[in-house]
Coordinates of C-alpha atoms in Angstrom, one line a residue:
M1 CA 9.2 -7.3 -28.5
E2 CA 9.7 -9.0 -25.1
A3 CA 7.0 -6.8 -23.6
A4 CA 4.6 -7.8 -26.3
K5 CA 5.3 -11.5 -25.7
R6 CA 4.6 -11.1 -22.0
R7 CA 1.3 -9.4 -22.7
Q8 CA 0.3 -12.1 -25.2
G9 CA 1.2 -14.7 -22.6
A10 CA -0.9 -12.9 -20.0
L11 CA -3.8 -12.8 -22.5
R12 CA -3.5 -16.5 -23.2
R13 CA -3.5 -17.3 -19.5
H14 CA -6.5 -15.1 -19.0
L15 CA -8.4 -16.8 -21.7
T16 CA -7.5 -20.3 -20.7
G17 CA -8.2 -19.9 -17.0
K18 CA -6.4 -21.1 -13.9
S19 CA -3.0 -22.8 -13.8
E20 CA -1.3 -24.8 -11.1
E21 CA 1.7 -22.5 -11.6
D22 CA -0.3 -19.3 -10.8
V23 CA 0.9 -17.5 -7.7
V24 CA -1.9 -16.9 -5.3
V25 CA -2.5 -15.0 -2.0
V26 CA -3.8 -17.2 0.7
C27 CA -3.6 -14.7 3.6
A28 CA -3.4 -10.9 3.8
L29 CA -3.3 -9.2 7.2
R30 CA -2.4 -5.8 8.5
T31 CA -2.0 -4.0 11.8
P32 CA -4.3 -1.1 12.5
I33 CA -3.0 2.1 10.8
T34 CA -2.5 4.7 13.5
K35 CA -1.4 8.4 13.6
A36 CA 2.3 8.9 13.9
R37 CA 3.5 10.5 17.1
K38 CA 0.1 10.4 18.8
G39 CA -1.7 7.2 17.7
G40 CA -2.0 3.8 19.2
L41 CA 1.2 2.4 17.8
K42 CA 3.5 5.4 18.3
D43 CA 5.5 3.6 21.0
T44 CA 5.7 0.2 19.2
P45 CA 9.1 -0.6 17.7
A46 CA 9.3 -1.6 14.0
D47 CA 10.5 -5.2 14.8
D48 CA 7.4 -5.7 17.0
L49 CA 5.1 -4.6 14.2
V50 CA 6.8 -6.9 11.7
A51 CA 6.8 -9.8 14.1
A52 CA 3.1 -9.3 14.7
V53 CA 2.1 -9.6 11.0
L54 CA 4.6 -12.4 10.3
K55 CA 3.2 -14.5 13.1
G56 CA -0.3 -13.5 12.1
V57 CA -0.2 -15.0 8.6
L58 CA 1.4 -18.2 9.9
D59 CA -1.2 -18.6 12.7
K60 CA -4.0 -17.9 10.3
T61 CA -2.9 -20.5 7.7
G62 CA -1.1 -23.1 9.8
V63 CA 1.9 -23.0 7.5
A64 CA 5.1 -23.9 9.3
P65 CA 7.8 -21.2 9.6
S66 CA 10.4 -23.5 8.1
D67 CA 8.3 -23.8 4.9
I68 CA 8.8 -20.2 4.0
G69 CA 11.4 -19.7 1.2
D70 CA 11.9 -16.0 1.8
I71 CA 10.5 -12.9 3.5
V72 CA 10.5 -9.6 1.7
M73 CA 9.4 -6.4 3.5
G74 CA 9.0 -3.0 2.0
S75 CA 10.3 0.0 4.0
V76 CA 11.2 3.5 3.1
L77 CA 12.3 5.7 6.0
G78 CA 14.0 3.2 8.4
S79 CA 17.8 3.3 8.1
G80 CA 18.7 0.6 5.5
S81 CA 21.0 -1.6 7.5
Q82 CA 19.1 -1.1 10.7
R83 CA 15.7 -1.8 9.2
A84 CA 17.1 -5.0 7.6
N85 CA 18.3 -6.1 11.0
E86 CA 15.0 -5.2 12.6
C87 CA 13.2 -7.4 10.1
R88 CA 15.6 -10.3 10.8
I89 CA 15.1 -9.8 14.5
A90 CA 11.4 -9.8 14.0
M91 CA 11.6 -13.2 12.4
F92 CA 13.0 -14.7 15.5
Y93 CA 10.3 -13.0 17.6
A94 CA 7.7 -14.6 15.4
G95 CA 9.2 -18.1 15.7
F96 CA 11.1 -18.5 12.4
P97 CA 14.2 -20.7 12.2
E98 CA 17.6 -19.2 11.3
E99 CA 17.5 -20.9 7.9
V100 CA 14.7 -18.6 6.6
P101 CA 16.1 -15.5 4.9
V102 CA 14.7 -12.0 4.8
R103 CA 15.4 -8.8 2.9
V104 CA 14.1 -5.2 2.7
V105 CA 13.0 -3.5 -0.5
N106 CA 12.6 0.2 -1.1
R107 CA 10.6 1.6 -4.0
Q108 CA 9.3 4.5 -1.9
C109 CA 5.5 4.5 -1.6
S110 CA 5.1 1.3 -3.6
S111 CA 7.6 -0.7 -1.4
G112 CA 4.9 -2.9 0.0
L113 CA 3.5 -3.7 -3.4
Q114 CA 7.0 -4.1 -4.8
A115 CA 7.7 -6.7 -2.1
I116 CA 4.7 -8.7 -3.2
A117 CA 5.8 -8.5 -6.9
D118 CA 9.3 -9.6 -5.9
V119 CA 8.0 -12.7 -4.1
V120 CA 5.7 -13.5 -6.9
A121 CA 8.6 -13.3 -9.4
S122 CA 10.7 -15.6 -7.3
I123 CA 8.0 -18.2 -6.9
R124 CA 7.4 -18.1 -10.7
S125 CA 11.1 -18.5 -11.3
G126 CA 11.2 -21.6 -9.1
F127 CA 13.4 -20.2 -6.4
Y128 CA 10.9 -21.4 -3.8
D129 CA 7.2 -22.3 -3.5
I130 CA 6.1 -20.2 -0.6
G131 CA 7.0 -16.7 0.5
I132 CA 5.9 -13.8 2.6
A133 CA 5.8 -10.2 1.4
G134 CA 4.7 -7.1 3.3
G135 CA 5.7 -3.7 4.5
I136 CA 6.5 -1.7 7.6
E137 CA 6.8 2.0 8.5
T138 CA 7.0 3.7 11.9
M139 CA 6.8 7.3 11.0
S140 CA 6.7 8.1 14.7
S141 CA 10.3 6.9 14.9
N142 CA 11.5 7.6 11.4
P143 CA 10.3 11.0 10.1
M144 CA 10.8 12.0 6.5
A145 CA 14.2 13.7 6.1
W146 CA 17.1 14.2 3.7
D147 CA 20.4 12.9 5.2
G148 CA 23.6 14.7 4.3
S149 CA 24.2 17.3 1.7
I150 CA 22.9 17.6 -1.9
N151 CA 25.2 17.1 -4.9
P152 CA 25.6 20.5 -6.6
R153 CA 25.5 18.7 -10.0
I154 CA 21.8 18.6 -9.6
S155 CA 21.6 22.2 -10.8
D156 CA 22.4 21.0 -14.3
F157 CA 19.6 18.4 -14.5
E158 CA 16.0 19.7 -14.4
K159 CA 14.4 16.3 -14.0
A160 CA 16.8 15.5 -11.1
Q161 CA 15.8 18.7 -9.4
G162 CA 12.2 17.5 -9.5
C163 CA 13.2 14.5 -7.3
L164 CA 13.9 16.9 -4.4
L165 CA 10.6 18.8 -4.6
P166 CA 8.5 18.5 -1.4
M167 CA 5.7 16.0 -2.1
G168 CA 3.2 18.7 -1.3
L169 CA 4.5 20.9 -4.1
T170 CA 4.2 18.1 -6.6
S171 CA 0.6 17.9 -5.5
E172 CA 0.2 21.6 -6.2
N173 CA 1.8 21.0 -9.6
V174 CA -0.7 18.3 -10.5
A175 CA -3.6 20.4 -9.4
K176 CA -2.5 23.4 -11.4
K177 CA -1.4 21.5 -14.5
Y178 CA -4.6 19.5 -14.8
G179 CA -7.1 21.9 -13.3
I180 CA -8.1 20.0 -10.2
T181 CA -9.9 22.4 -8.0
R182 CA -9.7 22.9 -4.3
L183 CA -13.4 22.0 -4.0
E184 CA -12.9 18.7 -5.9
Q185 CA -10.0 17.8 -3.6
D186 CA -11.9 18.6 -0.4
K187 CA -15.0 16.7 -1.5
F188 CA -12.7 13.7 -2.2
A189 CA -11.1 14.0 1.2
V190 CA -14.4 14.2 3.1
E191 CA -15.7 11.2 1.3
S192 CA -12.6 9.2 2.2
H193 CA -13.2 9.8 5.9
A194 CA -16.9 9.0 5.6
R195 CA -16.2 5.7 3.9
A196 CA -13.5 4.8 6.4
I197 CA -15.8 5.5 9.3
R198 CA -18.6 3.5 7.7
A199 CA -16.3 0.6 7.0
T200 CA -15.0 0.6 10.6
E201 CA -18.5 0.8 12.2
T202 CA -19.8 -2.0 10.0
G203 CA -16.8 -4.3 10.6
R204 CA -15.6 -4.1 7.0
F205 CA -12.0 -4.2 8.1
D206 CA -12.3 -6.9 10.7
D207 CA -11.0 -9.8 8.5
E208 CA -7.8 -7.9 7.6
I209 CA -6.9 -6.2 10.8
L210 CA -4.7 -8.0 13.3
P211 CA -5.0 -6.5 16.8
V212 CA -1.6 -5.6 18.3
R213 CA -0.8 -6.0 22.0
T214 CA 1.7 -3.2 22.8
K215 CA 2.6 -0.4 25.1
F216 CA 1.4 3.2 25.1
V217 CA 3.2 6.0 26.8
D218 CA 1.1 9.1 27.9
K219 CA 3.1 12.1 26.7
K220 CA 1.9 14.3 29.6
T221 CA 2.4 12.0 32.5
G222 CA 5.0 9.6 31.2
E223 CA 2.8 6.7 32.4
E224 CA 3.2 3.5 30.4
K225 CA 0.4 1.1 30.0
Q226 CA -0.3 -2.1 28.1
V227 CA -3.0 -1.8 25.4
V228 CA -4.5 -3.7 22.6
V229 CA -4.7 -1.6 19.4
A230 CA -7.5 -3.1 17.3
H231 CA -8.7 -0.2 15.1
D232 CA -7.4 2.5 12.7
D233 CA -7.4 5.9 14.4
G234 CA -6.8 8.4 11.7
M235 CA -10.3 9.0 10.3
R236 CA -12.6 11.7 11.7
K237 CA -16.2 11.0 12.2
G238 CA -18.6 13.7 11.0
L239 CA -15.9 15.6 9.2
S240 CA -17.7 18.2 7.1
L241 CA -16.8 19.9 3.8
E242 CA -17.2 23.2 5.6
K243 CA -14.5 22.3 8.1
V244 CA -12.1 21.1 5.4
Q245 CA -12.7 24.2 3.3
K246 CA -11.5 26.4 6.1
L247 CA -8.0 24.9 6.3
K248 CA -5.2 26.9 4.9
P249 CA -2.9 25.6 2.1
A250 CA 0.1 23.8 3.6
F251 CA 2.7 24.2 0.9
D252 CA 1.9 27.1 -1.3
P253 CA 0.0 30.2 0.1
E254 CA -1.9 30.4 -3.2
G255 CA -2.3 26.6 -3.5
S256 CA -5.0 24.0 -2.8
T257 CA -3.3 21.2 -1.0
T258 CA -4.0 21.3 2.8
A259 CA -3.6 19.0 5.8
G260 CA -7.2 18.0 5.2
N261 CA -6.9 16.7 1.6
A262 CA -3.5 15.0 1.9
S263 CA -2.5 11.7 3.4
Q264 CA -1.6 11.4 7.1
I265 CA 1.8 10.3 8.4
S266 CA 1.2 6.9 10.1
D267 CA 2.5 3.8 11.7
G268 CA 1.7 0.2 10.6
A269 CA 2.7 -3.1 9.0
A270 CA 1.1 -5.6 6.7
A271 CA 2.0 -9.0 5.3
T272 CA 0.7 -11.4 2.6
L273 CA 1.4 -15.1 2.3
L274 CA 1.9 -16.2 -1.3
M275 CA 2.4 -19.6 -2.9
K276 CA 1.8 -21.6 -6.1
R277 CA -1.8 -22.6 -6.7
S278 CA -0.8 -26.2 -6.6
E279 CA 0.7 -25.7 -3.1
A280 CA -2.4 -24.0 -1.8
Q281 CA -4.6 -26.8 -3.1
R282 CA -2.3 -29.4 -1.6
R283 CA -2.6 -27.7 1.8
G284 CA -6.3 -27.1 1.5
L285 CA -5.9 -23.3 1.9
P286 CA -8.5 -20.9 0.7
I287 CA -7.3 -18.6 -2.1
L288 CA -8.0 -14.8 -1.6
G289 CA -6.8 -13.9 -5.1
T290 CA -4.4 -14.7 -7.9
F291 CA -1.6 -12.2 -8.8
R292 CA -2.0 -11.5 -12.5
S293 CA 0.3 -8.6 -13.4
F294 CA 2.5 -5.8 -12.2
S295 CA 3.8 -2.6 -13.7
A296 CA 6.2 0.1 -12.5
V297 CA 6.6 3.1 -14.7
G298 CA 8.4 6.4 -14.6
V299 CA 6.9 9.9 -14.9
D300 CA 8.0 13.5 -14.5
P301 CA 9.2 13.8 -10.9
S302 CA 7.6 17.3 -10.6
I303 CA 4.1 15.7 -11.1
M304 CA 4.9 12.4 -9.5
G305 CA 1.3 12.0 -8.4
I306 CA 0.1 11.1 -11.9
G307 CA 1.8 7.7 -11.6
P308 CA -1.4 5.6 -11.2
A309 CA -2.9 7.1 -14.4
V310 CA 0.1 5.6 -16.3
A311 CA 0.8 2.4 -14.3
I312 CA -2.8 1.1 -14.2
P313 CA -3.3 0.9 -17.9
E314 CA 0.1 -1.0 -18.2
A315 CA -0.8 -3.5 -15.6
V316 CA -4.3 -4.0 -16.9
K317 CA -3.1 -4.6 -20.4
A318 CA -0.4 -7.0 -19.2
A319 CA -3.2 -9.0 -17.6
G320 CA -5.1 -9.2 -20.9
L321 CA -7.8 -7.0 -19.6
Q322 CA -9.3 -3.5 -20.1
T323 CA -9.8 -0.9 -17.3
S324 CA -13.5 -1.4 -17.7
D325 CA -13.0 -5.1 -16.6
I326 CA -11.8 -4.0 -13.1
D327 CA -14.4 -4.2 -10.4
L328 CA -12.5 -2.5 -7.5
F329 CA -9.6 -0.2 -7.2
E330 CA -7.3 0.6 -4.2
I331 CA -5.5 3.8 -5.3
N332 CA -3.3 5.3 -2.6
E333 CA -4.5 8.7 -1.7
A334 CA -1.1 10.4 -1.3
F335 CA -3.0 13.6 -2.1
A336 CA -6.5 14.2 -3.2
S337 CA -5.2 16.2 -6.2
Q338 CA -3.4 13.2 -7.7
A339 CA -5.8 10.5 -6.7
F340 CA -8.8 12.4 -8.1
Y341 CA -6.8 13.3 -11.3
S342 CA -5.9 9.7 -11.8
C343 CA -9.5 8.5 -11.5
K344 CA -10.6 11.3 -13.8
K345 CA -7.9 10.6 -16.4
L346 CA -8.8 6.9 -16.5
G347 CA -12.6 7.6 -16.4
L348 CA -13.1 5.5 -13.3
D349 CA -16.3 5.3 -11.4
L350 CA -15.5 6.7 -8.0
G351 CA -18.0 4.3 -6.5
R352 CA -15.5 1.5 -7.3
V353 CA -12.4 3.3 -6.0
N354 CA -11.3 3.1 -2.3
V355 CA -14.8 2.0 -1.3
N356 CA -13.6 1.8 2.4
G357 CA -11.7 5.1 2.4
G358 CA -8.1 5.6 1.6
A359 CA -4.9 7.2 2.9
I360 CA -6.4 10.6 3.5
A361 CA -8.6 9.0 6.3
L362 CA -6.6 5.9 7.2
G363 CA -3.0 7.1 6.8
H364 CA 0.0 6.4 4.6
P365 CA 2.8 4.5 6.4
L366 CA 5.0 4.6 3.3
G367 CA 6.6 1.1 3.2
C368 CA 3.4 -0.6 4.4
T369 CA 0.9 1.0 2.1
G370 CA 1.2 -1.3 -0.9
A371 CA 0.7 -4.4 1.3
R372 CA -2.1 -2.7 3.3
C373 CA -4.0 -1.8 0.1
T374 CA -3.6 -5.4 -1.1
A375 CA -5.1 -6.7 2.1
T376 CA -8.0 -4.3 1.9
L377 CA -8.6 -5.0 -1.8
L378 CA -8.6 -8.8 -1.5
H379 CA -10.9 -8.9 1.5
E380 CA -13.4 -6.5 -0.1
M381 CA -13.3 -8.4 -3.4
R382 CA -14.3 -11.5 -1.4
K383 CA -17.1 -9.8 0.4
R384 CA -18.5 -8.3 -2.9
G385 CA -17.9 -11.3 -5.1
S386 CA -15.7 -9.1 -7.4
K387 CA -13.5 -10.8 -10.0
Y388 CA -10.8 -8.3 -10.8
G389 CA -9.1 -5.7 -8.6
V390 CA -6.2 -3.2 -8.9
V391 CA -3.8 -1.8 -6.3
S392 CA -1.9 1.3 -7.4
M393 CA 0.0 4.3 -6.1
C394 CA 2.2 7.2 -7.1
I395 CA 5.8 7.1 -6.0
G396 CA 8.1 9.8 -4.8
S397 CA 10.8 10.9 -7.4
G398 CA 8.4 10.3 -10.2
M399 CA 7.0 6.8 -10.7
G400 CA 3.8 4.8 -10.5
A401 CA 3.1 1.2 -9.7
A402 CA 0.0 -1.1 -10.2
A403 CA -0.9 -4.7 -9.8
V404 CA -3.9 -6.7 -11.0
F405 CA -5.5 -9.4 -8.8
E406 CA -8.1 -12.0 -9.8
R407 CA -10.5 -13.5 -7.4
E408 CA -11.3 -17.2 -7.6

């Protein structure tokens, strides 16, 4: 009953137009996304990355640090208490006063998007009028691992066992269950790289990327030098289908998921500045987009990659829309198998999905991805004059998340 009321309310809002109480995005920035352990940000600490994007959104908008009601950052792999402290430290690097609070949220691969949804919910609830949401991951420093032992009780719960499957095996499960072929996955991956290269060479990412001044240590010589990292470095120019087809399966000798059709481990951070529409109007700030709806749903952990296929319809319905109303999609490419399946299941035009490439080419810094995809989506919507856009991703342990944005 409550869910139905929320959908009806969303529909009424959609039909009646803008409201001063709408929560809008006035700025969305990200660092370059670089290869873990060998890319441009491999030697950059998490607090420096967070500080860069926090300061970036303030410099871009002229909003005073003391005006921020809260900062919420998504993060997955960093130690909970340490990452929370790093984000607090980053605030001070960026010039925030001690009165501004911060917290870290972890809903695995959707953490950056969850942070945005959390800030939106707080603004709608009247807790504050302005907030920053984003995400951070330094997979160079914090590799994926399971700490400690595993509770033997898990042997009695089949669904719980699925939560511990390597993500690559869940990709294989999706491919096998839904008949996604190796050729379909490899073609999807090659296109991701081609689109990312094209977007980079034509300056498509320039409005969203915040160059980072940092250090880089040469692994061979140990020499440290100061650099400015201004571009993503994961995509491969001229990558051919023939080359990708030669790669061996990475998780199952008889499988179809390879290093070439899966997302890259990466480093990066992103942040969005959100506020009520009335606040944005009072300050004379341009509005990139209005946050219309959010959904987080659970699915079978063993096929966790299908999450977007379930979450997107929920979010779109909550916004009073249909999937056919959506102009652009940013669907995280954890694996080509699940991203392609989700598009196929929903009947999406691939020409409207990840038009500037996705995580297979750009990388997937887990806690950052949701905020990175939001920045990419909103800037591309502005360039194209799109009205509605969706950000979505699958989530480890069996979930999916999606959010709908409307452009002014």
